[in-house]
PDB file of C-alpha atoms in Angstrom:
ATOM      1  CA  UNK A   1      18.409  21.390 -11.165  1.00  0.00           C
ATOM      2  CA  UNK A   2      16.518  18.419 -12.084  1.00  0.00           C
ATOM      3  CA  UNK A   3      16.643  15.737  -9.338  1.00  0.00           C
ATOM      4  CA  UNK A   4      14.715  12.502  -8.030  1.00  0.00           C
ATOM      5  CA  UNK A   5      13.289  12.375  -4.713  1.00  0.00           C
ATOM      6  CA  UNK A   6      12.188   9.704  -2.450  1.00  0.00           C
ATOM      7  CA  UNK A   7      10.108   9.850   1.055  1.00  0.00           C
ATOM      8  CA  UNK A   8      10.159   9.256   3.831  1.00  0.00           C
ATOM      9  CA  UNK A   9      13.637   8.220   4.050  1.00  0.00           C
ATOM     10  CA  UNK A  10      13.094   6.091   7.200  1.00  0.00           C
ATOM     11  CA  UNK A  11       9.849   3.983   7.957  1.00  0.00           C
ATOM     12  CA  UNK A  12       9.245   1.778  10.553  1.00  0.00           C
ATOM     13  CA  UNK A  13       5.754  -0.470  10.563  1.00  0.00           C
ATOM     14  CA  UNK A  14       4.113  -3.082  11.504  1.00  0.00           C
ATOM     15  CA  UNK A  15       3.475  -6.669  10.259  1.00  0.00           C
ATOM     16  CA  UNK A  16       0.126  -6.781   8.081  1.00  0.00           C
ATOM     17  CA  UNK A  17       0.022  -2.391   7.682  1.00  0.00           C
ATOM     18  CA  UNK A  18      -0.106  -1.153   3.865  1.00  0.00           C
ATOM     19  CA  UNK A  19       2.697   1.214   3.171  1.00  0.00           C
ATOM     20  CA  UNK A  20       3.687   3.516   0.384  1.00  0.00           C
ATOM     21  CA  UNK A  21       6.780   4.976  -0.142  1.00  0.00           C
ATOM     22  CA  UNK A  22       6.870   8.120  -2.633  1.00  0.00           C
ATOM     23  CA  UNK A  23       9.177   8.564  -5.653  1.00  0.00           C
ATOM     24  CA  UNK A  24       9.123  12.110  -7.640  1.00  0.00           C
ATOM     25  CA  UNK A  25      11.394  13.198 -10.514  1.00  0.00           C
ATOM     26  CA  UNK A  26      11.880  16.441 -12.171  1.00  0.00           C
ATOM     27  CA  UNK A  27      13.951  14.837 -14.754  1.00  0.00           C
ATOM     28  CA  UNK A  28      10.233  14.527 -16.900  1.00  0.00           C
ATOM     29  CA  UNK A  29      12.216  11.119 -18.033  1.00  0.00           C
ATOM     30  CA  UNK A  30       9.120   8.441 -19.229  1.00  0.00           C
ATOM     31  CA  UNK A  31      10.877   5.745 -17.249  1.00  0.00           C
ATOM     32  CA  UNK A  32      11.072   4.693 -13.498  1.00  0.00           C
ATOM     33  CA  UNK A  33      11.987   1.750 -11.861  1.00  0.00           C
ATOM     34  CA  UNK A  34      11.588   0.623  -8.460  1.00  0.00           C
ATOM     35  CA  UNK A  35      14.280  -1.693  -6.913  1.00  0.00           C
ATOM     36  CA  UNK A  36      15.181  -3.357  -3.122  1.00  0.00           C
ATOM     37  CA  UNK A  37      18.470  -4.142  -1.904  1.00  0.00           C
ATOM     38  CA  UNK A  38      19.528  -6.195   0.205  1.00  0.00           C
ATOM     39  CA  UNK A  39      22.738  -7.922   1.410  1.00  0.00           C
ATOM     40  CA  UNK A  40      23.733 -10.452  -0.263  1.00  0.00           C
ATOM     41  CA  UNK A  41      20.994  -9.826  -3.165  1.00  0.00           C
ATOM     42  CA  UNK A  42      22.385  -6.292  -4.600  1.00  0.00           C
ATOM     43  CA  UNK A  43      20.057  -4.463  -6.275  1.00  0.00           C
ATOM     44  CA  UNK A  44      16.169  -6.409  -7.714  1.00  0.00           C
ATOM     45  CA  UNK A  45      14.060  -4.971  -9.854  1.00  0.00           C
ATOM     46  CA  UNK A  46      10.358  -4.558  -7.935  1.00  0.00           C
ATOM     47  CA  UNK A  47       8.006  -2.929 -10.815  1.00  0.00           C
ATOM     48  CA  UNK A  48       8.659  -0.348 -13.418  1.00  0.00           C
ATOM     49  CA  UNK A  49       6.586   1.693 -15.865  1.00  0.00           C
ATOM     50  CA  UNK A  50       7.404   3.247 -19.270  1.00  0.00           C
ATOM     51  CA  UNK A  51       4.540   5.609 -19.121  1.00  0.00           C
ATOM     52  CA  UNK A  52       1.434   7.365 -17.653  1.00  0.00           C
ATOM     53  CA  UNK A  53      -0.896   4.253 -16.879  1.00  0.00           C
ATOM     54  CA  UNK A  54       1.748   1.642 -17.509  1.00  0.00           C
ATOM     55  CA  UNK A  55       3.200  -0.804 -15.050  1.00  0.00           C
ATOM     56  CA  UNK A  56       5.042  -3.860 -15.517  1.00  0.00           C
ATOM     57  CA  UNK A  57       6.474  -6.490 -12.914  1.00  0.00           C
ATOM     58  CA  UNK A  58       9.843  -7.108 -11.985  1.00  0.00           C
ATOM     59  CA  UNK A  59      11.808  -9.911 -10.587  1.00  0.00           C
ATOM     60  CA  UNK A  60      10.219  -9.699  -7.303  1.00  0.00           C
ATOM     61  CA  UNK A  61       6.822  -8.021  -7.485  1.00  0.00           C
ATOM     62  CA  UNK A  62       5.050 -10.422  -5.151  1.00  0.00           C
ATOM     63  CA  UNK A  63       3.662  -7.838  -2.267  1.00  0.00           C
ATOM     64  CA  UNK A  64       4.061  -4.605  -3.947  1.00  0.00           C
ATOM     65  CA  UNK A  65       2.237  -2.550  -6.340  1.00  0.00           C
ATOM     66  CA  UNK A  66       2.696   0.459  -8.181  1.00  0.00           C
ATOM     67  CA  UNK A  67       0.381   3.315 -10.131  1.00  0.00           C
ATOM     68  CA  UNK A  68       1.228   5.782 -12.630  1.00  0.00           C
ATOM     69  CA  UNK A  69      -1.145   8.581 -12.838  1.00  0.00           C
ATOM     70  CA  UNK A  70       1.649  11.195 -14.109  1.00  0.00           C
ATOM     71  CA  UNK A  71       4.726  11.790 -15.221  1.00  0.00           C
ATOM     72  CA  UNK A  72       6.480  13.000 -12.218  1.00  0.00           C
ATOM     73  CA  UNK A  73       5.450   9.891  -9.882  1.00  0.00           C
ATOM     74  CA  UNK A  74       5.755   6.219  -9.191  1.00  0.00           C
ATOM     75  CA  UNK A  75       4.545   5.205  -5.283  1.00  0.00           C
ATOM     76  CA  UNK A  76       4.801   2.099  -4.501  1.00  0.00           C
ATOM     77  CA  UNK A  77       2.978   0.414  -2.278  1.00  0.00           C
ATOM     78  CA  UNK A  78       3.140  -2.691   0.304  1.00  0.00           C
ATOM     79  CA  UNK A  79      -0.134  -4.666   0.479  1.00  0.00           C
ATOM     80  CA  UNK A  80       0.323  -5.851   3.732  1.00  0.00           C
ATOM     81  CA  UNK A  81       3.919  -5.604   4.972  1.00  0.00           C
ATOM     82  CA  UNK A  82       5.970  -8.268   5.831  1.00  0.00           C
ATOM     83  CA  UNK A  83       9.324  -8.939   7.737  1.00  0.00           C
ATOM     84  CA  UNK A  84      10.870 -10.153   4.742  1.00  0.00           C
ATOM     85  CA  UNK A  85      10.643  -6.613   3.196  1.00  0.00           C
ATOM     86  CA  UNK A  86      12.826  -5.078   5.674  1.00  0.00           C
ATOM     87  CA  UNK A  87      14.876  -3.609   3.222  1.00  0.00           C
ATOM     88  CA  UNK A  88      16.448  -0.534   1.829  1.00  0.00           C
ATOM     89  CA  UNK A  89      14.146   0.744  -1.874  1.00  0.00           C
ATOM     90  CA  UNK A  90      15.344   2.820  -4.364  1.00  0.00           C
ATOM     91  CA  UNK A  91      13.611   4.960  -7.212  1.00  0.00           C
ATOM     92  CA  UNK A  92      15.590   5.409 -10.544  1.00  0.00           C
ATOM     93  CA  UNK A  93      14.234   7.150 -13.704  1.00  0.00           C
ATOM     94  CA  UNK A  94      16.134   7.141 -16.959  1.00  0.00           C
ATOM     95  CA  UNK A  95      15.177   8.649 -20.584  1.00  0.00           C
ATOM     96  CA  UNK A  96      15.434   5.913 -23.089  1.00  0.00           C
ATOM     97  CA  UNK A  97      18.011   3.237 -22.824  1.00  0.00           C
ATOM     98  CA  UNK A  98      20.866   6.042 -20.869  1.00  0.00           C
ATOM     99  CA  UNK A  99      21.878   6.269 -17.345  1.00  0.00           C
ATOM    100  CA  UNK A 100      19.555   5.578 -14.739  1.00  0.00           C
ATOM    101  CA  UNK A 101      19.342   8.105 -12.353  1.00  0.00           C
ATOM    102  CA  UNK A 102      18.729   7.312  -8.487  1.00  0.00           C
ATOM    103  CA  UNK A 103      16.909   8.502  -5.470  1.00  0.00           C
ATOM    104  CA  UNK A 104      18.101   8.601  -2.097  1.00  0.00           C
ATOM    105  CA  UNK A 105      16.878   5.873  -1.434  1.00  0.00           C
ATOM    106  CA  UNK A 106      14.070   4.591   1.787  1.00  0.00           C
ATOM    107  CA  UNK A 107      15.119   2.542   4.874  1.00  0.00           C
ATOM    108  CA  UNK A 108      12.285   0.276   5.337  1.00  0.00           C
ATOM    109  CA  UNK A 109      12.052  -1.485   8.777  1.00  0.00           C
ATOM    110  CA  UNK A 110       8.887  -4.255   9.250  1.00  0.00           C
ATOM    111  CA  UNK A 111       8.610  -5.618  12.846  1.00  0.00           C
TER     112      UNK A 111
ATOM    113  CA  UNK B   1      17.505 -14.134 -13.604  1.00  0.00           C
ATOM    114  CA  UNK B   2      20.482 -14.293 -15.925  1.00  0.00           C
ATOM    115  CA  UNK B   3      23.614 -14.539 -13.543  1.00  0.00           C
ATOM    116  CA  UNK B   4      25.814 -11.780 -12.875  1.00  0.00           C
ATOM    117  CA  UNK B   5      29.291 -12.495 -11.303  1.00  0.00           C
ATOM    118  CA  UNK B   6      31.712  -9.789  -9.757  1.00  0.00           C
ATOM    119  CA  UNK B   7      33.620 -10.452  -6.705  1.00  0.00           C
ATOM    120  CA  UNK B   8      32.592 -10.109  -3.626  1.00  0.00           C
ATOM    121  CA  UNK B   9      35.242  -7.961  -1.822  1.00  0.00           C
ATOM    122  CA  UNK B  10      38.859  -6.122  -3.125  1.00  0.00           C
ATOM    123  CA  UNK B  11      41.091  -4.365  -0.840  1.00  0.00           C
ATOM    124  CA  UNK B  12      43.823  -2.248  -2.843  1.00  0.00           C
ATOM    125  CA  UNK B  13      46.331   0.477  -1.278  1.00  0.00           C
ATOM    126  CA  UNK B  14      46.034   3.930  -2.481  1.00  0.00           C
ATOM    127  CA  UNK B  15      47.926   5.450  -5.261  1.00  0.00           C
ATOM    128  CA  UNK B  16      47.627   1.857  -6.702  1.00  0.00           C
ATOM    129  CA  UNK B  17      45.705   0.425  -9.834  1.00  0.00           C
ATOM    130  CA  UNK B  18      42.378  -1.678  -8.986  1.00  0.00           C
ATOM    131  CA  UNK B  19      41.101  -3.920 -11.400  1.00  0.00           C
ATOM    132  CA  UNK B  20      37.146  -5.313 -10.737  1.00  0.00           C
ATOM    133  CA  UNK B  21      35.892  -7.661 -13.163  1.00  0.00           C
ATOM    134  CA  UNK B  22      32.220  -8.377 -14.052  1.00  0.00           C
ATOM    135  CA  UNK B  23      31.096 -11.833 -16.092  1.00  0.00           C
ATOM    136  CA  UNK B  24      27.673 -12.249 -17.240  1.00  0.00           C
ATOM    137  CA  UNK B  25      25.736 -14.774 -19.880  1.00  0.00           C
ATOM    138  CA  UNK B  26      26.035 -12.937 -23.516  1.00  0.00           C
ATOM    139  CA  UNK B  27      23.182 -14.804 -24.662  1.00  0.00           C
ATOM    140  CA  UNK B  28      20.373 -11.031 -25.153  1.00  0.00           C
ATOM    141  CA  UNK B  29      22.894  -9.007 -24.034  1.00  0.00           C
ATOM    142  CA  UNK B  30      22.509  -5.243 -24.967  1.00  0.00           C
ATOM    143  CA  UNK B  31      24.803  -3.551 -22.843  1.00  0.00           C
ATOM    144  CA  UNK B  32      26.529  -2.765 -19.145  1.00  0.00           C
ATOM    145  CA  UNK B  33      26.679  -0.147 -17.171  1.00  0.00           C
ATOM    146  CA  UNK B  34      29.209   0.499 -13.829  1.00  0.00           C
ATOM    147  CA  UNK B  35      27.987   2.595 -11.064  1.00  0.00           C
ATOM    148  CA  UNK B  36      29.756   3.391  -7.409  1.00  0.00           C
ATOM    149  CA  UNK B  37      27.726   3.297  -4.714  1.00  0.00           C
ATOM    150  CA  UNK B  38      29.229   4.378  -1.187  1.00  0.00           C
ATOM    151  CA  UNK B  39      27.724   3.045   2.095  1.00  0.00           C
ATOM    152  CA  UNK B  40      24.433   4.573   2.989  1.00  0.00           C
ATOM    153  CA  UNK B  41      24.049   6.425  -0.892  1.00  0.00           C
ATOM    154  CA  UNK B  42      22.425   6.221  -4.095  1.00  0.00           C
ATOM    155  CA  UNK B  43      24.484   4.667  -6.631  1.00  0.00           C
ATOM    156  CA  UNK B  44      25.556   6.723  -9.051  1.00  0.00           C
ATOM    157  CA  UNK B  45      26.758   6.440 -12.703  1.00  0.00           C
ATOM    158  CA  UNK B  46      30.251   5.891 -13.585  1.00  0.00           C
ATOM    159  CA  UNK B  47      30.009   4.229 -17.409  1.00  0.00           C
ATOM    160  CA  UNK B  48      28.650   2.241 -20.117  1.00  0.00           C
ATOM    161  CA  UNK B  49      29.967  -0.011 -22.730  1.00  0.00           C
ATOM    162  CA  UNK B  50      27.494  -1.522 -25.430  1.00  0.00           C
ATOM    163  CA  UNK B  51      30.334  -2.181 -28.165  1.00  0.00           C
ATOM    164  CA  UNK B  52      33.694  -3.889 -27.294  1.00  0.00           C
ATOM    165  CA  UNK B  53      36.827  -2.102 -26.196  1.00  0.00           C
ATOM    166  CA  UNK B  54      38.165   0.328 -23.904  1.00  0.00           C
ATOM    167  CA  UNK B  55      36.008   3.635 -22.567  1.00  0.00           C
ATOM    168  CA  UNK B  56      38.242   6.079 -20.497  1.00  0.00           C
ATOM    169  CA  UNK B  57      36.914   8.480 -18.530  1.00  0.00           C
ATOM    170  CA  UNK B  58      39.429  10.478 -16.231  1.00  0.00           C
ATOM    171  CA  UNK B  59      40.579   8.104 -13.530  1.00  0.00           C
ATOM    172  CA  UNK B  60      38.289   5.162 -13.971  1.00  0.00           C
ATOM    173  CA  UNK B  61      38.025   3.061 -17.313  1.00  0.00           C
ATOM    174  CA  UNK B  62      35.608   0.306 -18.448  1.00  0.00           C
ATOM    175  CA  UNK B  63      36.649  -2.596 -20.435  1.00  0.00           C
ATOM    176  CA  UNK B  64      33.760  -4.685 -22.462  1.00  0.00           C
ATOM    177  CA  UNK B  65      34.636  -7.953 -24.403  1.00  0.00           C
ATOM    178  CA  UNK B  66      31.111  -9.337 -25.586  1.00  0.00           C
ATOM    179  CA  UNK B  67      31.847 -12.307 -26.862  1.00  0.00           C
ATOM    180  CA  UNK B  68      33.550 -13.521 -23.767  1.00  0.00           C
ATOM    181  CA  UNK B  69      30.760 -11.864 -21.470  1.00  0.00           C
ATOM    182  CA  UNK B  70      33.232 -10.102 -19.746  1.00  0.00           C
ATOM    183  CA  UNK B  71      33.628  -6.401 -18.530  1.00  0.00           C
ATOM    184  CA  UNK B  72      36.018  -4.742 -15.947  1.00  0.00           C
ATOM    185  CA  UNK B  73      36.275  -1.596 -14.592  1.00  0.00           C
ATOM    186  CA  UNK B  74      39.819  -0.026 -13.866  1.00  0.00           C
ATOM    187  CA  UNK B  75      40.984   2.541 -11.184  1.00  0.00           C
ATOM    188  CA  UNK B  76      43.929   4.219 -11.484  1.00  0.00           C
ATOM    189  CA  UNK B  77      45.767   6.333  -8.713  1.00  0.00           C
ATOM    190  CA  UNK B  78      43.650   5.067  -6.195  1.00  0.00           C
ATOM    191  CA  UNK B  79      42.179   7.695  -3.581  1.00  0.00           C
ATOM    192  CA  UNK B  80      40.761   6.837  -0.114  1.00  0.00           C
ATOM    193  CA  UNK B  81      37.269   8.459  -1.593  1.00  0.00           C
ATOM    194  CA  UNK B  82      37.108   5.689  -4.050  1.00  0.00           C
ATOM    195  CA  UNK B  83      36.378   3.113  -1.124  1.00  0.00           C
ATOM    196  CA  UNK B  84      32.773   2.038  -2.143  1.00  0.00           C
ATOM    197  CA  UNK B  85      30.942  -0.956  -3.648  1.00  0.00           C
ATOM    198  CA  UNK B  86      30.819  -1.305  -7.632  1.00  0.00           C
ATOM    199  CA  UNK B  87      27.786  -2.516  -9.124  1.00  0.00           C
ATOM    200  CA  UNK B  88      28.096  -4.116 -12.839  1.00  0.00           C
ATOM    201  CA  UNK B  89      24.530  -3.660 -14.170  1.00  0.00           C
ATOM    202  CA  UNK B  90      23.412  -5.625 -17.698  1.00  0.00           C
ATOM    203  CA  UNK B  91      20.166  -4.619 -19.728  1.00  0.00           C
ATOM    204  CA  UNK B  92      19.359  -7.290 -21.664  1.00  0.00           C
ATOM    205  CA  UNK B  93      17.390  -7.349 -25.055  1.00  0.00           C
ATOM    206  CA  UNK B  94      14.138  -8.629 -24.133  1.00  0.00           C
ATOM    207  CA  UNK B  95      14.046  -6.347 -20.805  1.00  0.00           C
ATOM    208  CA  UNK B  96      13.306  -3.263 -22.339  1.00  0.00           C
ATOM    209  CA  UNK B  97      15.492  -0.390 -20.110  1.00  0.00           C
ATOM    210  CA  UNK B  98      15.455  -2.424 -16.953  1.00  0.00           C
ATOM    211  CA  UNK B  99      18.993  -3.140 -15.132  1.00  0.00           C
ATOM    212  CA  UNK B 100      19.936  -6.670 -14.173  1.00  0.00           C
ATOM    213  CA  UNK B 101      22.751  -5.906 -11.250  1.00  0.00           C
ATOM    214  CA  UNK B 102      25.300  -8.001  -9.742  1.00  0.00           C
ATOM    215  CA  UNK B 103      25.867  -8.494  -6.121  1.00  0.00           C
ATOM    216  CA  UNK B 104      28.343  -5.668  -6.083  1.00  0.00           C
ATOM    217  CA  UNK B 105      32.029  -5.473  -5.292  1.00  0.00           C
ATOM    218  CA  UNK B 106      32.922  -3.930  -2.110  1.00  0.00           C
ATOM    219  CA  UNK B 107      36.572  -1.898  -2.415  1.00  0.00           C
ATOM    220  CA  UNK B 108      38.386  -1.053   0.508  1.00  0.00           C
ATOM    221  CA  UNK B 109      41.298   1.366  -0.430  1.00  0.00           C
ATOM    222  CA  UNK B 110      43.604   1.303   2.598  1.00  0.00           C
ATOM    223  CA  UNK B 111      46.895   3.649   3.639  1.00  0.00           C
TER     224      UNK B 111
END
Protein backbone atom coordinates (compact mmCIF):
# COMPACT_ATOMS: atom_id res chain seq x y z
CA UNK A 1 0.00 0.00 0.00
CA UNK A 2 1.03 3.40 -0.77
CA UNK A 3 1.92 5.38 2.39
CA UNK A 4 3.96 8.58 3.62
CA UNK A 5 6.69 8.29 5.96
CA UNK A 6 8.46 10.60 8.20
CA UNK A 7 11.89 10.13 10.37
CA UNK A 8 13.03 10.12 12.97
CA UNK A 9 9.94 10.40 14.86
CA UNK A 10 11.65 11.89 17.96
CA UNK A 11 14.70 14.38 17.86
CA UNK A 12 16.22 16.07 20.47
CA UNK A 13 19.15 18.90 19.65
CA UNK A 14 20.82 21.52 20.51
CA UNK A 15 20.54 25.34 20.13
CA UNK A 16 22.55 26.55 16.89
CA UNK A 17 22.82 22.44 15.32
CA UNK A 18 21.34 22.06 11.60
CA UNK A 19 18.73 19.40 11.51
CA UNK A 20 16.79 17.58 8.86
CA UNK A 21 13.92 15.69 9.28
CA UNK A 22 12.99 13.17 6.29
CA UNK A 23 9.63 12.93 4.49
CA UNK A 24 9.09 9.95 1.77
CA UNK A 25 5.87 9.07 -0.09
CA UNK A 26 4.97 6.21 -2.21
CA UNK A 27 1.84 7.88 -3.18
CA UNK A 28 4.18 9.34 -6.49
CA UNK A 29 1.63 12.46 -5.75
CA UNK A 30 3.64 15.87 -7.34
CA UNK A 31 2.73 17.71 -4.16
CA UNK A 32 4.13 17.91 -0.53
CA UNK A 33 3.80 20.22 2.06
CA UNK A 34 5.58 20.67 5.17
CA UNK A 35 3.67 22.06 8.25
CA UNK A 36 4.42 22.69 12.37
CA UNK A 37 1.96 22.56 14.99
CA UNK A 38 1.79 23.89 17.81
CA UNK A 39 -0.68 24.69 20.64
CA UNK A 40 -2.52 27.27 20.28
CA UNK A 41 -1.32 27.80 16.46
CA UNK A 42 -2.91 24.44 14.82
CA UNK A 43 -1.42 23.47 11.91
CA UNK A 44 1.24 26.38 9.59
CA UNK A 45 2.29 25.85 6.48
CA UNK A 46 6.48 25.77 6.52
CA UNK A 47 7.43 25.25 2.61
CA UNK A 48 5.91 23.19 -0.09
CA UNK A 49 6.84 22.14 -3.62
CA UNK A 50 4.72 21.19 -6.67
CA UNK A 51 7.54 19.45 -8.35
CA UNK A 52 11.10 18.05 -8.82
CA UNK A 53 13.27 21.32 -8.26
CA UNK A 54 10.42 23.45 -7.02
CA UNK A 55 10.01 25.01 -3.62
CA UNK A 56 7.91 27.69 -2.45
CA UNK A 57 7.57 29.40 1.11
CA UNK A 58 4.93 29.15 3.47
CA UNK A 59 3.57 31.17 6.25
CA UNK A 60 6.46 30.60 8.40
CA UNK A 61 9.55 29.67 6.40
CA UNK A 62 11.97 31.83 8.36
CA UNK A 63 14.70 29.02 9.61
CA UNK A 64 13.87 26.19 7.43
CA UNK A 65 14.60 25.07 4.05
CA UNK A 66 13.62 22.47 1.82
CA UNK A 67 15.05 20.58 -1.60
CA UNK A 68 13.39 18.57 -4.10
CA UNK A 69 15.64 16.38 -6.01
CA UNK A 70 12.80 13.60 -6.68
CA UNK A 71 9.61 12.67 -6.55
CA UNK A 72 9.48 10.55 -3.54
CA UNK A 73 11.18 13.25 -1.08
CA UNK A 74 10.92 16.57 0.63
CA UNK A 75 13.65 16.97 3.82
CA UNK A 76 13.51 19.74 5.44
CA UNK A 77 15.99 21.24 7.09
CA UNK A 78 16.74 23.65 10.24
CA UNK A 79 19.57 26.14 9.59
CA UNK A 80 20.51 26.52 12.93
CA UNK A 81 17.88 25.33 15.42
CA UNK A 82 16.21 27.32 17.72
CA UNK A 83 14.01 26.92 20.94
CA UNK A 84 11.20 28.41 19.29
CA UNK A 85 11.01 25.38 16.89
CA UNK A 86 10.29 22.98 19.53
CA UNK A 87 7.49 21.68 17.84
CA UNK A 88 5.72 18.72 16.44
CA UNK A 89 6.23 18.70 11.92
CA UNK A 90 4.23 16.99 9.68
CA UNK A 91 4.69 15.86 5.91
CA UNK A 92 1.48 15.74 3.70
CA UNK A 93 1.42 14.99 -0.08
CA UNK A 94 -1.72 15.31 -2.13
CA UNK A 95 -2.35 14.79 -6.09
CA UNK A 96 -3.92 17.89 -7.43
CA UNK A 97 -6.32 19.91 -5.42
CA UNK A 98 -7.77 16.26 -3.31
CA UNK A 99 -7.09 15.12 0.12
CA UNK A 100 -3.91 15.69 1.62
CA UNK A 101 -2.45 12.81 2.93
CA UNK A 102 -0.25 12.89 6.26
CA UNK A 103 2.81 11.47 7.83
CA UNK A 104 3.25 10.45 11.23
CA UNK A 105 4.41 13.16 12.04
CA UNK A 106 8.25 14.27 14.05
CA UNK A 107 8.51 15.39 17.72
CA UNK A 108 11.06 18.01 17.57
CA UNK A 109 12.65 19.03 20.95
CA UNK A 110 15.46 22.20 20.81
CA UNK A 111 17.19 22.82 24.20
CA UNK B 1 -3.20 34.76 7.09
CA UNK B 2 -6.90 34.82 6.33
CA UNK B 3 -8.66 33.96 9.76
CA UNK B 4 -10.09 30.76 10.50
CA UNK B 5 -12.56 30.45 13.48
CA UNK B 6 -13.81 27.07 15.09
CA UNK B 7 -14.21 26.71 18.71
CA UNK B 8 -11.89 25.94 20.88
CA UNK B 9 -13.28 23.00 22.96
CA UNK B 10 -16.93 20.81 22.81
CA UNK B 11 -17.76 18.22 25.24
CA UNK B 12 -20.91 16.08 24.04
CA UNK B 13 -22.23 12.66 25.69
CA UNK B 14 -22.22 9.66 23.59
CA UNK B 15 -25.02 8.41 21.53
CA UNK B 16 -25.68 12.21 21.13
CA UNK B 17 -25.48 14.60 17.99
CA UNK B 18 -22.31 17.08 17.94
CA UNK B 19 -22.43 19.98 15.92
CA UNK B 20 -18.72 21.94 15.25
CA UNK B 21 -18.87 24.93 13.26
CA UNK B 22 -16.05 26.51 11.17
CA UNK B 23 -16.24 30.46 9.87
CA UNK B 24 -13.73 31.75 7.58
CA UNK B 25 -13.39 35.09 5.17
CA UNK B 26 -15.12 34.03 1.62
CA UNK B 27 -13.24 36.60 -0.04
CA UNK B 28 -10.64 33.62 -2.64
CA UNK B 29 -12.22 30.97 -1.17
CA UNK B 30 -11.98 27.62 -3.16
CA UNK B 31 -12.95 25.12 -0.83
CA UNK B 32 -12.78 23.27 2.89
CA UNK B 33 -11.82 20.32 3.97
CA UNK B 34 -12.54 18.52 7.74
CA UNK B 35 -10.05 16.17 9.08
CA UNK B 36 -9.93 14.31 12.78
CA UNK B 37 -6.93 14.24 14.32
CA UNK B 38 -6.62 12.18 17.72
CA UNK B 39 -3.92 13.07 20.32
CA UNK B 40 -0.47 12.05 19.34
CA UNK B 41 -1.70 11.15 15.30
CA UNK B 42 -1.69 12.32 11.90
CA UNK B 43 -4.78 13.94 10.95
CA UNK B 44 -6.64 12.26 8.73
CA UNK B 45 -9.36 13.06 6.11
CA UNK B 46 -12.91 13.10 6.92
CA UNK B 47 -14.53 15.53 3.94
CA UNK B 48 -14.69 18.26 1.56
CA UNK B 49 -17.21 20.71 0.43
CA UNK B 50 -16.33 23.19 -2.53
CA UNK B 51 -20.13 23.85 -3.57
CA UNK B 52 -22.88 24.66 -0.97
CA UNK B 53 -25.04 22.12 0.78
CA UNK B 54 -25.02 19.06 2.67
CA UNK B 55 -22.23 16.02 2.06
CA UNK B 56 -23.10 12.82 4.12
CA UNK B 57 -20.84 10.36 4.64
CA UNK B 58 -21.90 7.49 7.14
CA UNK B 59 -21.92 8.99 10.60
CA UNK B 60 -20.31 12.34 10.07
CA UNK B 61 -21.74 15.10 7.62
CA UNK B 62 -20.31 18.44 6.39
CA UNK B 63 -22.36 21.43 5.86
CA UNK B 64 -20.86 24.41 3.48
CA UNK B 65 -22.77 27.78 3.03
CA UNK B 66 -20.27 30.03 0.93
CA UNK B 67 -21.74 33.00 0.92
CA UNK B 68 -21.98 33.20 4.64
CA UNK B 69 -18.33 31.67 5.05
CA UNK B 70 -19.63 29.15 7.09
CA UNK B 71 -19.14 25.27 7.31
CA UNK B 72 -19.98 22.68 10.10
CA UNK B 73 -19.35 19.34 10.53
CA UNK B 74 -22.06 17.00 12.19
CA UNK B 75 -21.70 13.76 14.31
CA UNK B 76 -24.32 11.65 14.81
CA UNK B 77 -24.55 8.69 17.40
CA UNK B 78 -21.65 9.79 19.07
CA UNK B 79 -18.96 7.01 20.04
CA UNK B 80 -16.22 7.39 22.71
CA UNK B 81 -13.63 6.81 19.55
CA UNK B 82 -14.81 10.00 18.09
CA UNK B 83 -13.07 12.01 21.04
CA UNK B 84 -10.39 13.94 18.97
CA UNK B 85 -9.68 17.48 17.71
CA UNK B 86 -11.37 18.66 14.29
CA UNK B 87 -9.42 20.71 12.07
CA UNK B 88 -11.48 22.96 9.39
CA UNK B 89 -8.86 23.48 6.65
CA UNK B 90 -9.59 26.31 3.65
CA UNK B 91 -7.51 26.39 0.28
CA UNK B 92 -7.87 29.51 -1.02
CA UNK B 93 -7.63 30.64 -4.77
CA UNK B 94 -4.43 32.30 -4.95
CA UNK B 95 -2.68 29.44 -2.70
CA UNK B 96 -2.44 26.94 -5.17
CA UNK B 97 -3.17 23.31 -3.11
CA UNK B 98 -1.90 24.61 0.17
CA UNK B 99 -4.30 24.24 3.40
CA UNK B 100 -5.01 27.25 5.58
CA UNK B 101 -6.16 25.37 9.07
CA UNK B 102 -7.93 26.58 11.99
CA UNK B 103 -6.87 26.19 15.52
CA UNK B 104 -8.83 23.00 15.80
CA UNK B 105 -11.75 21.94 17.95
CA UNK B 106 -11.00 19.63 20.67
CA UNK B 107 -14.23 17.05 21.35
CA UNK B 108 -14.48 15.28 24.41
CA UNK B 109 -17.29 12.60 24.13
CA UNK B 110 -18.01 11.59 27.73
CA UNK B 111 -20.29 8.49 29.35
Amino acid sequence: DAEITQSPRHKITETGRQVTLACHQTWNHNNMFWYRQDLGHGLRLIHYSYGVQDTNKGEVSDGYSVSRSNTEDLPLTLESAASSQTSVYFCASTEGGGTQYFGPGTRLTVL
Amino acid sequence: GQNIDQPTEMTATEGAIVQINCTYQTSGFNGLFWYQQHAGEAPTFLSYNVLDGLEEKGRFSSFLSRSKGYSYLLLKELQMKDSASYLCAVNWRNSGYALNFGKGTSLLVTP
